[in-house]
Coordinates of C-alpha atoms and ligand atoms in Angstrom, one line a residue:
M1 CA 14.2 -76.0 8.7
P2 CA 14.8 -78.9 11.1
R3 CA 18.0 -78.8 13.1
Y4 CA 19.6 -82.0 14.3
I5 CA 22.5 -81.6 16.7
T6 CA 24.6 -84.5 17.9
T7 CA 27.5 -85.3 20.2
P8 CA 29.9 -88.3 20.0
I9 CA 28.5 -91.4 21.6
Y10 CA 30.9 -92.1 24.4
Y11 CA 32.5 -95.4 25.3
V12 CA 31.2 -97.0 28.4
N13 CA 34.4 -98.6 29.5
D14 CA 34.7 -96.0 32.1
R15 CA 32.9 -93.2 33.8
P16 CA 32.3 -89.7 32.2
H17 CA 34.7 -86.8 32.9
I18 CA 34.9 -83.1 32.0
G19 CA 35.7 -83.8 28.3
H20 CA 32.5 -85.8 27.7
C21 CA 30.5 -83.2 29.6
Y22 CA 32.1 -80.4 27.6
T23 CA 31.1 -81.6 24.2
T24 CA 27.6 -82.4 25.4
L25 CA 27.4 -79.0 27.0
V26 CA 28.5 -77.2 23.8
A27 CA 25.8 -79.1 21.8
D28 CA 23.3 -78.4 24.5
C29 CA 23.9 -74.7 24.4
M30 CA 23.6 -74.7 20.6
A31 CA 20.4 -76.7 20.8
R32 CA 18.9 -74.3 23.3
F33 CA 19.9 -71.3 21.2
E34 CA 18.3 -73.0 18.1
R35 CA 15.1 -73.7 20.1
L36 CA 15.0 -70.1 21.1
T37 CA 15.2 -68.9 17.5
G38 CA 11.8 -70.6 17.1
G39 CA 9.7 -71.9 14.3
T40 CA 11.8 -75.0 13.7
R41 CA 12.1 -78.5 15.0
V42 CA 15.4 -79.0 17.0
F43 CA 16.5 -82.4 17.9
F44 CA 19.5 -83.0 20.2
L45 CA 21.1 -86.4 20.5
T46 CA 23.7 -87.8 22.8
G47 CA 24.4 -91.4 24.0
T48 CA 26.9 -94.2 24.5
D49 CA 29.0 -96.4 22.3
E50 CA 29.0 -99.9 23.8
H51 CA 30.3 -102.6 21.5
A52 CA 34.0 -101.8 22.0
D53 CA 36.6 -104.4 23.0
K54 CA 37.8 -102.1 25.8
V55 CA 34.3 -102.3 27.3
V56 CA 34.6 -106.1 27.4
T57 CA 38.1 -105.9 29.0
S58 CA 37.0 -103.4 31.5
A59 CA 33.9 -105.3 32.4
A60 CA 36.0 -108.5 33.0
A61 CA 38.4 -106.6 35.2
H62 CA 35.3 -105.6 37.3
G63 CA 33.9 -109.2 37.3
M64 CA 31.0 -108.2 35.3
S65 CA 29.5 -109.1 31.9
A66 CA 30.0 -106.6 29.1
I67 CA 26.3 -105.6 29.2
Q68 CA 26.2 -105.3 33.0
W69 CA 29.2 -103.0 32.9
A70 CA 27.7 -101.0 29.9
D71 CA 24.3 -100.7 31.8
R72 CA 26.1 -99.3 34.8
N73 CA 28.3 -96.8 32.9
A74 CA 25.6 -95.7 30.5
A75 CA 23.6 -94.8 33.6
E76 CA 26.6 -92.8 34.8
F77 CA 26.7 -90.9 31.6
A78 CA 23.0 -90.2 31.7
K79 CA 23.4 -89.0 35.3
A80 CA 26.3 -86.7 34.4
F81 CA 24.4 -85.2 31.5
A82 CA 21.3 -84.6 33.8
F83 CA 23.7 -82.9 36.2
I84 CA 24.9 -80.5 33.6
N85 CA 21.3 -79.9 32.6
A86 CA 21.6 -81.2 29.1
S87 CA 18.4 -80.9 27.2
N88 CA 18.9 -83.9 24.9
D89 CA 15.8 -85.2 23.2
D90 CA 17.0 -88.8 23.2
F91 CA 19.8 -90.9 24.5
I92 CA 21.0 -93.7 22.3
R93 CA 22.8 -96.8 23.5
T94 CA 24.2 -98.9 20.7
T95 CA 23.1 -102.1 22.5
Q96 CA 19.5 -101.1 22.0
D97 CA 17.5 -103.1 19.4
R98 CA 16.3 -100.0 17.6
H99 CA 19.9 -99.3 16.7
K100 CA 21.1 -102.8 16.1
T101 CA 18.4 -103.7 13.6
R102 CA 19.0 -100.6 11.6
V103 CA 22.8 -101.3 11.5
V104 CA 22.1 -104.8 10.1
E105 CA 19.9 -103.2 7.5
Y106 CA 22.5 -100.6 6.5
V107 CA 25.3 -103.1 6.4
S108 CA 23.2 -105.6 4.4
A109 CA 22.5 -102.9 1.8
L110 CA 26.2 -102.0 1.6
I111 CA 27.2 -105.7 1.2
K112 CA 24.7 -106.1 -1.6
S113 CA 25.9 -103.0 -3.4
G114 CA 29.5 -104.0 -3.1
A115 CA 30.6 -101.0 -1.0
I116 CA 31.4 -103.6 1.7
Y117 CA 33.2 -106.6 0.5
Q118 CA 34.9 -109.7 1.9
G119 CA 38.7 -109.7 1.6
S120 CA 41.5 -110.7 3.8
Y121 CA 43.6 -108.8 6.2
E122 CA 47.3 -109.4 6.6
G123 CA 49.4 -108.0 9.4
W124 CA 51.7 -108.5 12.3
Y125 CA 50.0 -110.5 15.0
D126 CA 51.0 -110.8 18.7
E127 CA 49.8 -114.3 19.5
N128 CA 50.0 -113.7 23.2
Q129 CA 48.0 -110.5 23.2
E130 CA 45.8 -111.8 20.4
E131 CA 46.0 -108.6 18.5
Y132 CA 47.3 -107.1 15.2
L133 CA 49.8 -104.3 15.4
T134 CA 50.3 -101.7 12.8
E135 CA 53.6 -101.7 10.8
T136 CA 54.9 -98.7 12.7
V137 CA 54.2 -100.3 16.1
A138 CA 55.5 -103.6 15.1
K139 CA 58.8 -102.0 13.9
E140 CA 59.1 -100.0 17.1
Q141 CA 58.9 -103.3 19.0
E142 CA 61.4 -104.9 16.7
Y143 CA 58.8 -107.3 15.5
K144 CA 58.6 -108.9 19.0
S145 CA 55.9 -109.2 21.6
T146 CA 56.5 -106.7 24.3
V147 CA 55.0 -109.1 26.8
T148 CA 56.7 -112.5 25.9
G149 CA 59.5 -111.3 23.7
K150 CA 58.4 -113.9 21.1
P151 CA 58.5 -112.9 17.5
L152 CA 55.4 -111.4 16.0
V153 CA 53.9 -113.6 13.3
R154 CA 52.6 -112.6 9.9
R155 CA 49.0 -113.6 9.8
T156 CA 46.2 -113.4 7.3
E157 CA 42.5 -113.6 8.1
K158 CA 39.2 -113.1 6.4
C159 CA 37.7 -109.7 7.0
Y160 CA 35.1 -107.3 5.6
F161 CA 36.2 -104.0 4.1
F162 CA 34.5 -100.8 3.3
K163 CA 35.6 -99.5 -0.1
L164 CA 36.7 -96.1 1.2
S165 CA 39.1 -95.7 -1.7
A166 CA 36.2 -95.4 -4.2
Y167 CA 35.0 -92.2 -2.6
Q168 CA 38.2 -90.1 -2.8
A169 CA 37.0 -87.9 -5.7
R170 CA 33.5 -87.5 -4.3
L171 CA 34.8 -86.6 -0.9
Q172 CA 37.2 -84.1 -2.4
K173 CA 34.3 -82.5 -4.3
H174 CA 32.1 -82.5 -1.2
F175 CA 34.8 -80.5 0.6
D176 CA 35.2 -78.1 -2.3
D177 CA 31.4 -77.6 -2.6
N178 CA 30.9 -77.2 1.2
P179 CA 33.7 -75.1 2.6
T180 CA 32.2 -75.1 6.0
F181 CA 31.6 -78.9 6.2
V182 CA 34.5 -79.3 8.7
Q183 CA 35.2 -76.6 11.2
P184 CA 37.2 -74.8 12.4
D185 CA 39.4 -74.2 9.3
A186 CA 42.5 -75.5 10.9
R187 CA 40.8 -78.9 11.2
R188 CA 39.5 -78.8 7.7
N189 CA 43.0 -78.2 6.4
E190 CA 44.3 -81.2 8.4
V191 CA 41.7 -83.4 6.8
L192 CA 42.3 -82.1 3.3
G193 CA 46.0 -82.7 3.7
R194 CA 45.4 -86.3 4.7
L195 CA 42.8 -86.8 2.0
R196 CA 45.4 -85.8 -0.7
D197 CA 47.6 -88.6 0.5
G198 CA 45.0 -91.1 -0.8
L199 CA 42.5 -93.4 0.9
N200 CA 42.8 -97.1 1.6
D201 CA 39.8 -99.4 2.1
V202 CA 39.1 -99.9 5.8
P203 CA 38.6 -103.2 7.6
I204 CA 35.2 -103.1 9.2
S205 CA 34.9 -106.5 10.9
R206 CA 36.5 -108.5 13.7
P207 CA 36.4 -112.3 14.0
V208 CA 34.1 -114.0 16.4
T209 CA 35.8 -117.0 18.2
D210 CA 35.1 -119.1 21.2
D211 CA 36.5 -116.4 23.4
P212 CA 33.6 -114.6 25.0
A213 CA 35.5 -111.3 24.6
T214 CA 35.0 -111.6 20.8
Q215 CA 31.3 -112.2 21.0
F216 CA 30.1 -108.7 22.0
G217 CA 29.0 -106.8 19.0
I218 CA 26.6 -106.8 16.0
R219 CA 27.2 -109.8 13.7
V220 CA 28.0 -109.1 10.0
P221 CA 24.6 -109.9 8.3
G222 CA 24.8 -113.5 6.9
D223 CA 28.2 -114.3 8.6
E224 CA 28.0 -115.3 12.3
Q225 CA 31.8 -115.6 12.4
H226 CA 32.3 -111.8 12.1
R227 CA 31.1 -108.9 14.0
I228 CA 30.9 -105.3 12.8
Y229 CA 33.8 -103.2 14.0
V230 CA 32.7 -100.8 16.7
W231 CA 33.3 -97.6 14.8
I232 CA 31.1 -98.6 11.9
D233 CA 28.3 -99.6 14.3
A234 CA 28.8 -96.3 16.2
L235 CA 28.8 -93.8 13.3
F236 CA 25.5 -95.3 12.2
N237 CA 23.9 -94.1 15.4
Y238 CA 23.4 -90.6 14.0
L239 CA 21.2 -92.1 11.3
S240 CA 19.5 -95.0 13.1
V241 CA 18.0 -92.8 15.8
V242 CA 16.2 -90.6 13.3
D243 CA 15.4 -93.3 10.7
T244 CA 11.8 -93.6 11.9
D245 CA 8.7 -92.2 10.3
D246 CA 8.3 -89.3 12.7
R247 CA 11.9 -88.3 12.7
R248 CA 13.2 -88.9 9.2
E249 CA 12.6 -85.3 8.2
L250 CA 15.5 -84.4 10.6
W251 CA 18.1 -86.0 8.4
P252 CA 19.5 -83.6 5.7
G253 CA 18.0 -84.5 2.4
A254 CA 20.0 -85.9 -0.5
S255 CA 21.4 -83.3 -2.8
P256 CA 19.0 -82.4 -5.5
L257 CA 22.0 -82.0 -7.8
R258 CA 22.4 -85.8 -7.7
G259 CA 19.1 -86.0 -9.3
E260 CA 18.1 -89.1 -7.5
V261 CA 15.7 -87.8 -5.0
A262 CA 12.1 -86.8 -5.6
A263 CA 11.4 -83.3 -4.4
Q264 CA 9.0 -84.4 -1.7
Q265 CA 11.5 -86.7 -0.2
R266 CA 14.1 -84.0 0.2
T267 CA 14.4 -82.0 3.4
N268 CA 16.3 -78.9 4.1
A269 CA 17.3 -80.1 7.5
T270 CA 20.8 -79.5 8.9
C271 CA 22.8 -81.9 11.0
T272 CA 25.7 -80.7 13.1
H273 CA 28.1 -83.2 14.7
F274 CA 30.0 -81.8 17.7
I275 CA 33.1 -83.8 18.4
A276 CA 36.7 -83.3 19.5
K277 CA 39.8 -83.5 17.4
D278 CA 40.6 -87.1 18.4
I279 CA 37.8 -88.5 16.2
L280 CA 37.8 -86.1 13.3
W281 CA 38.9 -88.5 10.6
F282 CA 36.0 -90.9 11.3
H283 CA 33.5 -88.1 11.1
A284 CA 35.0 -86.0 8.3
V285 CA 35.9 -88.8 5.9
I286 CA 34.7 -92.3 6.8
W287 CA 31.2 -91.2 7.8
P288 CA 30.4 -89.1 4.8
A289 CA 31.7 -91.9 2.5
M290 CA 29.4 -94.3 4.3
L291 CA 26.5 -92.0 3.7
M292 CA 27.4 -91.7 0.1
A293 CA 27.6 -95.4 -0.2
L294 CA 24.3 -95.9 1.5
Q295 CA 22.6 -93.4 -0.8
D296 CA 24.1 -95.1 -3.8
T297 CA 22.2 -98.2 -2.9
A298 CA 19.0 -96.4 -3.7
A299 CA 19.8 -97.1 -7.4
Q300 CA 19.2 -100.8 -6.5
G301 CA 15.8 -100.0 -5.1
T302 CA 16.6 -99.5 -1.4
R303 CA 14.7 -96.9 0.6
F304 CA 17.9 -94.8 1.2
N305 CA 17.3 -92.1 -1.4
F306 CA 16.4 -89.8 1.5
V307 CA 20.0 -90.0 2.9
G308 CA 22.0 -86.8 2.3
M309 CA 25.3 -85.7 4.0
S310 CA 25.5 -84.2 7.4
T311 CA 26.0 -80.5 7.2
T312 CA 28.8 -79.8 9.6
V313 CA 31.4 -81.5 11.7
Y314 CA 32.6 -79.2 14.4
S315 CA 35.8 -80.5 16.0
H316 CA 37.0 -78.7 19.1
A317 CA 40.3 -79.1 20.9
Y318 CA 40.9 -80.6 24.4
W319 CA 40.7 -79.7 28.0
V320 CA 44.1 -80.2 29.5
R321 CA 45.5 -79.9 33.0
E322 CA 48.6 -77.7 33.5
G323 CA 49.4 -78.1 29.8
R324 CA 49.3 -81.9 29.9
K325 CA 46.7 -84.2 28.4
M326 CA 44.3 -85.6 31.0
S327 CA 44.8 -89.4 31.3
K328 CA 44.3 -92.3 33.5
S329 CA 47.9 -92.9 34.0
L330 CA 48.5 -89.3 35.2
K331 CA 45.3 -89.4 37.3
N332 CA 44.7 -85.8 36.4
F333 CA 41.2 -85.9 35.0
I334 CA 38.7 -83.3 36.2
E335 CA 36.0 -85.7 37.4
I336 CA 32.3 -85.1 37.7
E337 CA 32.6 -84.9 41.5
Q338 CA 34.9 -81.9 41.1
L339 CA 32.4 -80.2 38.7
E340 CA 29.7 -80.9 41.3
A341 CA 31.8 -79.3 44.0
Y342 CA 32.1 -76.2 41.8
A343 CA 28.4 -76.3 41.1
N344 CA 27.5 -76.5 44.8
K345 CA 29.6 -73.6 45.6
Y346 CA 29.1 -71.3 42.6
S347 CA 26.0 -72.7 41.0
L348 CA 25.7 -75.1 38.0
D349 CA 25.2 -72.2 35.6
A350 CA 28.4 -70.7 36.7
V351 CA 30.1 -74.0 35.8
R352 CA 28.4 -74.0 32.4
W353 CA 29.4 -70.4 31.8
Y354 CA 33.0 -71.1 32.6
L355 CA 33.2 -74.2 30.4
L356 CA 31.4 -72.6 27.5
T357 CA 33.3 -69.3 27.5
Q358 CA 36.7 -70.5 28.4
G359 CA 36.7 -74.0 26.9
P360 CA 38.7 -75.4 24.0
L361 CA 36.1 -74.6 21.4
H362 CA 38.5 -73.6 18.7
A363 CA 41.7 -75.3 17.6
T364 CA 43.7 -74.6 20.9
D365 CA 43.6 -76.7 24.0
A366 CA 42.3 -75.0 27.2
D367 CA 43.5 -75.4 30.7
F368 CA 41.1 -75.8 33.6
S369 CA 42.2 -73.4 36.2
H370 CA 40.6 -72.4 39.5
S371 CA 42.0 -68.9 39.5
K372 CA 40.6 -68.3 36.0
F373 CA 37.3 -69.7 37.1
V374 CA 37.0 -67.2 39.9
E375 CA 38.1 -64.4 37.8
V376 CA 35.6 -65.1 35.1
Y377 CA 32.9 -65.8 37.7
N378 CA 33.4 -62.4 39.3
S379 CA 33.8 -60.4 36.2
D380 CA 31.1 -61.8 34.0
L381 CA 28.6 -63.1 36.5
A382 CA 28.9 -61.5 40.0
N383 CA 30.0 -58.1 38.9
G384 CA 28.3 -58.5 35.5
I385 CA 24.8 -59.8 35.0
G386 CA 24.3 -60.5 38.7
N387 CA 25.2 -57.0 39.9
S388 CA 23.3 -55.2 37.1
T389 CA 20.1 -57.0 37.6
S390 CA 20.1 -56.6 41.4
R391 CA 21.1 -52.9 41.1
V392 CA 18.3 -52.2 38.7
G393 CA 15.8 -54.3 40.6
N394 CA 16.7 -52.5 43.8
M395 CA 16.3 -49.1 42.3
I396 CA 12.9 -50.0 40.8
E397 CA 11.9 -51.3 44.2
K398 CA 13.2 -48.2 46.1
Y399 CA 12.0 -45.5 43.8
F400 CA 8.9 -47.0 42.2
G401 CA 7.6 -49.5 44.7
G402 CA 8.8 -52.4 42.5
K403 CA 6.6 -51.4 39.6
V404 CA 8.3 -51.2 36.2
P405 CA 8.4 -47.5 35.4
G406 CA 7.1 -45.9 32.2
N407 CA 9.3 -44.7 29.4
Q408 CA 7.4 -41.6 28.2
A409 CA 10.5 -39.6 27.5
A410 CA 13.2 -42.0 26.6
D411 CA 15.7 -39.2 26.1
A412 CA 15.0 -37.2 29.3
W413 CA 18.1 -38.5 31.0
R414 CA 20.3 -36.4 28.6
A415 CA 19.5 -33.3 30.6
F416 CA 21.2 -34.9 33.6
A417 CA 24.2 -36.4 31.8
T418 CA 25.5 -33.7 29.7
D419 CA 28.9 -35.3 29.6
A420 CA 27.6 -38.5 28.0
T421 CA 29.6 -39.4 24.9
Q422 CA 27.5 -42.4 23.9
E423 CA 24.1 -42.4 22.2
F424 CA 22.7 -45.3 24.1
N425 CA 20.2 -46.1 21.4
W426 CA 18.8 -49.2 23.1
S427 CA 16.9 -50.5 20.2
D428 CA 20.2 -50.6 18.2
I429 CA 22.3 -51.9 21.1
C430 CA 19.9 -54.9 21.5
K431 CA 19.6 -55.5 17.8
N432 CA 23.4 -55.5 17.4
A433 CA 23.8 -58.0 20.3
L434 CA 21.2 -60.3 18.8
G435 CA 23.0 -60.0 15.4
E436 CA 26.3 -60.9 17.2
G437 CA 24.6 -63.9 18.8
L438 CA 23.2 -65.2 15.5
R439 CA 26.4 -64.6 13.7
A440 CA 28.3 -66.6 16.3
S441 CA 25.8 -69.4 16.4
N442 CA 25.8 -69.7 12.6
S443 CA 29.6 -70.2 12.8
H444 CA 29.2 -72.6 15.7
D445 CA 31.1 -70.2 18.0
V446 CA 29.1 -71.2 21.1
G447 CA 31.3 -69.0 23.3
G448 CA 30.7 -65.9 21.2
C449 CA 27.1 -66.7 21.0
V450 CA 26.6 -66.7 24.7
L451 CA 28.8 -63.6 25.2
A452 CA 26.4 -61.6 23.0
G453 CA 24.2 -61.1 26.1
L454 CA 27.1 -59.6 28.0
I455 CA 27.4 -56.8 25.4
I456 CA 24.1 -55.5 26.7
V457 CA 25.0 -56.0 30.3
R458 CA 28.2 -53.9 29.8
A459 CA 26.2 -51.2 28.0
V460 CA 23.7 -51.1 30.9
D461 CA 26.6 -50.7 33.4
S462 CA 28.1 -47.8 31.5
F463 CA 24.6 -46.2 31.1
I464 CA 24.2 -46.3 34.9
N465 CA 27.7 -44.9 35.4
V466 CA 26.9 -42.0 33.0
T467 CA 23.4 -41.2 34.0
R468 CA 23.8 -41.8 37.8
P469 CA 20.1 -42.5 38.5
F470 CA 20.8 -42.6 42.3
S471 CA 21.9 -39.0 42.2
I472 CA 18.9 -38.0 40.2
A473 CA 16.7 -39.7 42.8
K474 CA 18.2 -37.7 45.6
T475 CA 16.7 -34.5 44.1
M476 CA 13.4 -36.1 43.1
D477 CA 10.2 -35.0 44.9
A478 CA 6.7 -36.4 44.9
D479 CA 5.7 -34.5 41.8
T480 CA 5.0 -37.2 39.2
T481 CA 5.6 -34.7 36.3
S482 CA 8.9 -33.5 37.5
K483 CA 11.9 -33.7 35.1
Q484 CA 13.8 -35.8 37.6
R485 CA 11.1 -38.3 37.9
I486 CA 10.6 -38.7 34.2
A487 CA 14.3 -39.0 33.5
L488 CA 14.7 -41.6 36.3
E489 CA 11.7 -43.6 35.0
G490 CA 13.2 -43.6 31.5
I491 CA 16.7 -44.6 32.7
L492 CA 15.4 -47.5 34.8
Y493 CA 13.0 -48.7 32.1
N494 CA 15.8 -48.7 29.6
C495 CA 18.1 -50.7 32.0
A496 CA 15.5 -53.2 32.9
E497 CA 14.2 -53.8 29.4
A498 CA 17.8 -54.1 28.1
L499 CA 18.6 -56.6 30.8
R500 CA 15.5 -58.6 30.0
I501 CA 16.9 -59.0 26.4
A502 CA 20.3 -59.8 27.8
S503 CA 18.8 -62.5 29.9
I504 CA 17.2 -64.1 26.8
L505 CA 20.6 -64.2 25.0
L506 CA 22.3 -65.6 28.1
S507 CA 19.7 -68.3 28.8
P508 CA 21.1 -71.0 26.5
A509 CA 24.3 -70.9 28.7
M510 CA 22.5 -70.3 32.0
P511 CA 19.0 -71.7 31.8
Q512 CA 18.4 -71.9 35.5
K513 CA 19.6 -68.5 36.6
M514 CA 17.9 -66.7 33.8
A515 CA 14.6 -68.6 34.6
Q516 CA 15.1 -67.4 38.2
L517 CA 15.4 -63.8 36.9
W518 CA 12.3 -64.2 34.7
Q519 CA 10.4 -65.3 37.7
I520 CA 11.5 -62.4 39.8
W521 CA 10.8 -59.9 37.1
N522 CA 7.7 -61.7 35.9
C523 CA 8.8 -61.9 32.3
T524 CA 9.2 -65.6 31.4
P525 CA 9.3 -65.7 27.6
P526 CA 6.1 -67.3 26.2
A527 CA 6.6 -70.5 24.2
G528 CA 6.5 -70.1 20.5
A529 CA 7.9 -66.5 20.5
T530 CA 10.8 -66.1 18.1
L531 CA 14.2 -64.9 19.2
E532 CA 13.8 -61.8 17.1
Q533 CA 10.5 -60.9 18.8
L534 CA 11.9 -61.7 22.3
C535 CA 14.9 -59.5 21.6
T536 CA 13.1 -56.5 20.3
F537 CA 13.6 -53.6 22.6
A538 CA 10.1 -52.4 23.8
G539 CA 8.7 -55.0 21.4
P540 CA 5.8 -57.4 21.8
H541 CA 7.4 -59.2 24.9
A542 CA 8.8 -56.1 26.6
L543 CA 8.5 -55.4 30.3
K544 CA 5.2 -53.6 30.8
P545 CA 5.2 -50.3 32.7
G546 CA 3.3 -50.8 35.9
Q547 CA 4.1 -54.5 36.0
Q548 CA 5.3 -55.6 39.5
I549 CA 8.8 -57.0 39.8
A550 CA 10.0 -58.7 43.0
K551 CA 13.2 -58.1 44.8
G552 CA 14.8 -61.5 44.5
E553 CA 17.9 -63.1 45.7
V554 CA 21.2 -61.9 44.1
L555 CA 21.9 -64.3 41.2
F556 CA 25.6 -64.6 41.8
M557 CA 27.4 -63.7 45.1
R558 CA 30.9 -62.3 44.7
A559 CA 33.6 -65.0 45.1
D560 CA 36.7 -64.6 47.3
T561 CA 39.7 -64.8 44.9
A562 CA 41.9 -66.2 47.7
E563 CA 39.6 -69.2 48.4
A564 CA 40.9 -72.6 47.4
A565 CA 39.3 -74.7 44.8
P566 CA 36.3 -76.6 46.1
A567 CA 36.9 -80.3 46.5
Ligands
MSP601 N1 33.0 -93.9 21.0 C1 33.8 -93.0 20.3 C2 33.0 -92.0 19.5 C3 32.0 -92.6 18.5 S1 31.0 -91.3 17.8 C4 30.2 -92.1 16.5 C5 34.7 -92.2 21.3 N2 34.3 -92.2 22.6 S2 35.0 -91.4 23.8 O1 34.4 -91.9 25.0 O2 36.4 -91.7 23.7 O3 34.8 -89.9 23.6 C6 35.6 -89.1 22.8 C7 35.0 -87.7 22.9 O4 34.9 -87.3 24.2 C8 35.8 -86.6 22.2 O5 35.6 -86.6 20.8 C9 35.2 -85.4 22.9 O6 34.0 -85.1 22.5 C10 35.2 -85.9 24.3 N3 36.4 -85.7 25.0 C11 37.2 -86.7 25.6 N4 38.2 -86.1 26.3 C12 38.2 -84.8 26.1 C13 39.0 -83.7 26.6 N5 40.1 -83.9 27.3 N6 38.6 -82.4 26.2 C14 37.5 -82.2 25.5 N7 36.7 -83.2 25.0 C15 37.1 -84.5 25.2 O7 35.7 -91.7 20.9

């Protein structure tokens, strides 16, 4: 079942910041987890949205043409995503021909079918600012320009509209039939509430005049005087990138229930759009309606009978700063440089871990806080996975010359830990952690998904506390058949093998650090193995008794809680 995962395409009017990196990171982690599950094609897309008026304005303010400015900032986004180690399979820029030609094709089909029609737009116009204002804004300004004080004028102009109102019932049905289409539930309810208020057709074009600022954008097919509104152009990126012979299977197939699609043209692919709450309406309502409209054109003989609905729109909340929205005017953004400073000091994977586990994944905003960063770093990473792996590695080195011990009597430790209240059935512990990871990933709970590995780490810690292998070692002699030796072998085997499985589950969040551990422990997972195989305790990819493991560097050094934030 192909899995297609997308992020918003970001405006290139400015440089990327933590918010953009966060959504791309969440999608990256999900894509890495899906790739691990194996046996399926995973395709992860991110990119930039370039035909926006604010890009033109910002370019002019920097003395550049729109495309020069877009080139420069698109490169900044690509650099930022490389820095966070995003594993995207493609990077779309909406100024690329491959996208523009598809958009023209889609819009032509929609004009032909009547889903896009020509009408006129009437509204309050500020002649000085050359912009229309909504009724609410116009009223707030007492129908006067805030700049010149001159009265706003009532103006009408030709415009193209998308017949959104025609899709109300079908959208409602789509929501009813697919209760997880928009997640989390709080966001779904918001959309449903607004949907009930009714839908108006949406203007989807802007006029082209002599002003160069109006000339950046894709022209409405057959009408050079109008360009396609940036949002309509942008949403189509999700389809245009995979609308090629070798990628079309990635797009979810049209519903067989609609009876319009031949069986061989359907795919059971899924497509998940990760976005934040700011752009929910576009993704949850306008975009599915556009897809419905496009699919409807198949009745007139277009090739769009393969077009089904995206599967999920996951809309997270916002990173904020001391409870306040991050904004240019407040100058309180967490910039890439700051994330880089954290990565230099604590490692990139620690930054990924913090963002993924403490971020605004659900409906509540999250505050970026240095003290929280250090607390989570110490507890999950330095004292968690870092400490466990180095402790176990050191004991294997010290007592068994760095060779993975055997596990001939898995229960022999019981004789030395008579007060143990837990079973420590490692096969079950690992199976449960995997189940937790899969459950969380299926509900797009990326934070829960990566925390599954920590369940195993915590179990290893309590196992060591209960069995006290270092005490057993003190009474062990050279006799290879002694009870002590056999118990110690079993304990350390269990610990190391369980930590190997933990490292697999932690790897989508911390690919570099886990790869480092695999190198030290000589257990890099082979390509093509499924997650289930990799996570089976003492299964086909288990640590082999006798296999040499090296004493590597500590993965995460403890951090001083009193230290100031890196700058
Ligand atoms: N270009 C449109 C999206 C078109 S998608 C077909 C756009 N671009 S944007 O540059 O403004 O990016 C908005 C997205 O950036 C949000 O939906 C979210 O993914 C991310 N974030 C921006 N600020 C954010 C926070 N403060 N916190 C978390 N994510 C945020 O809208």
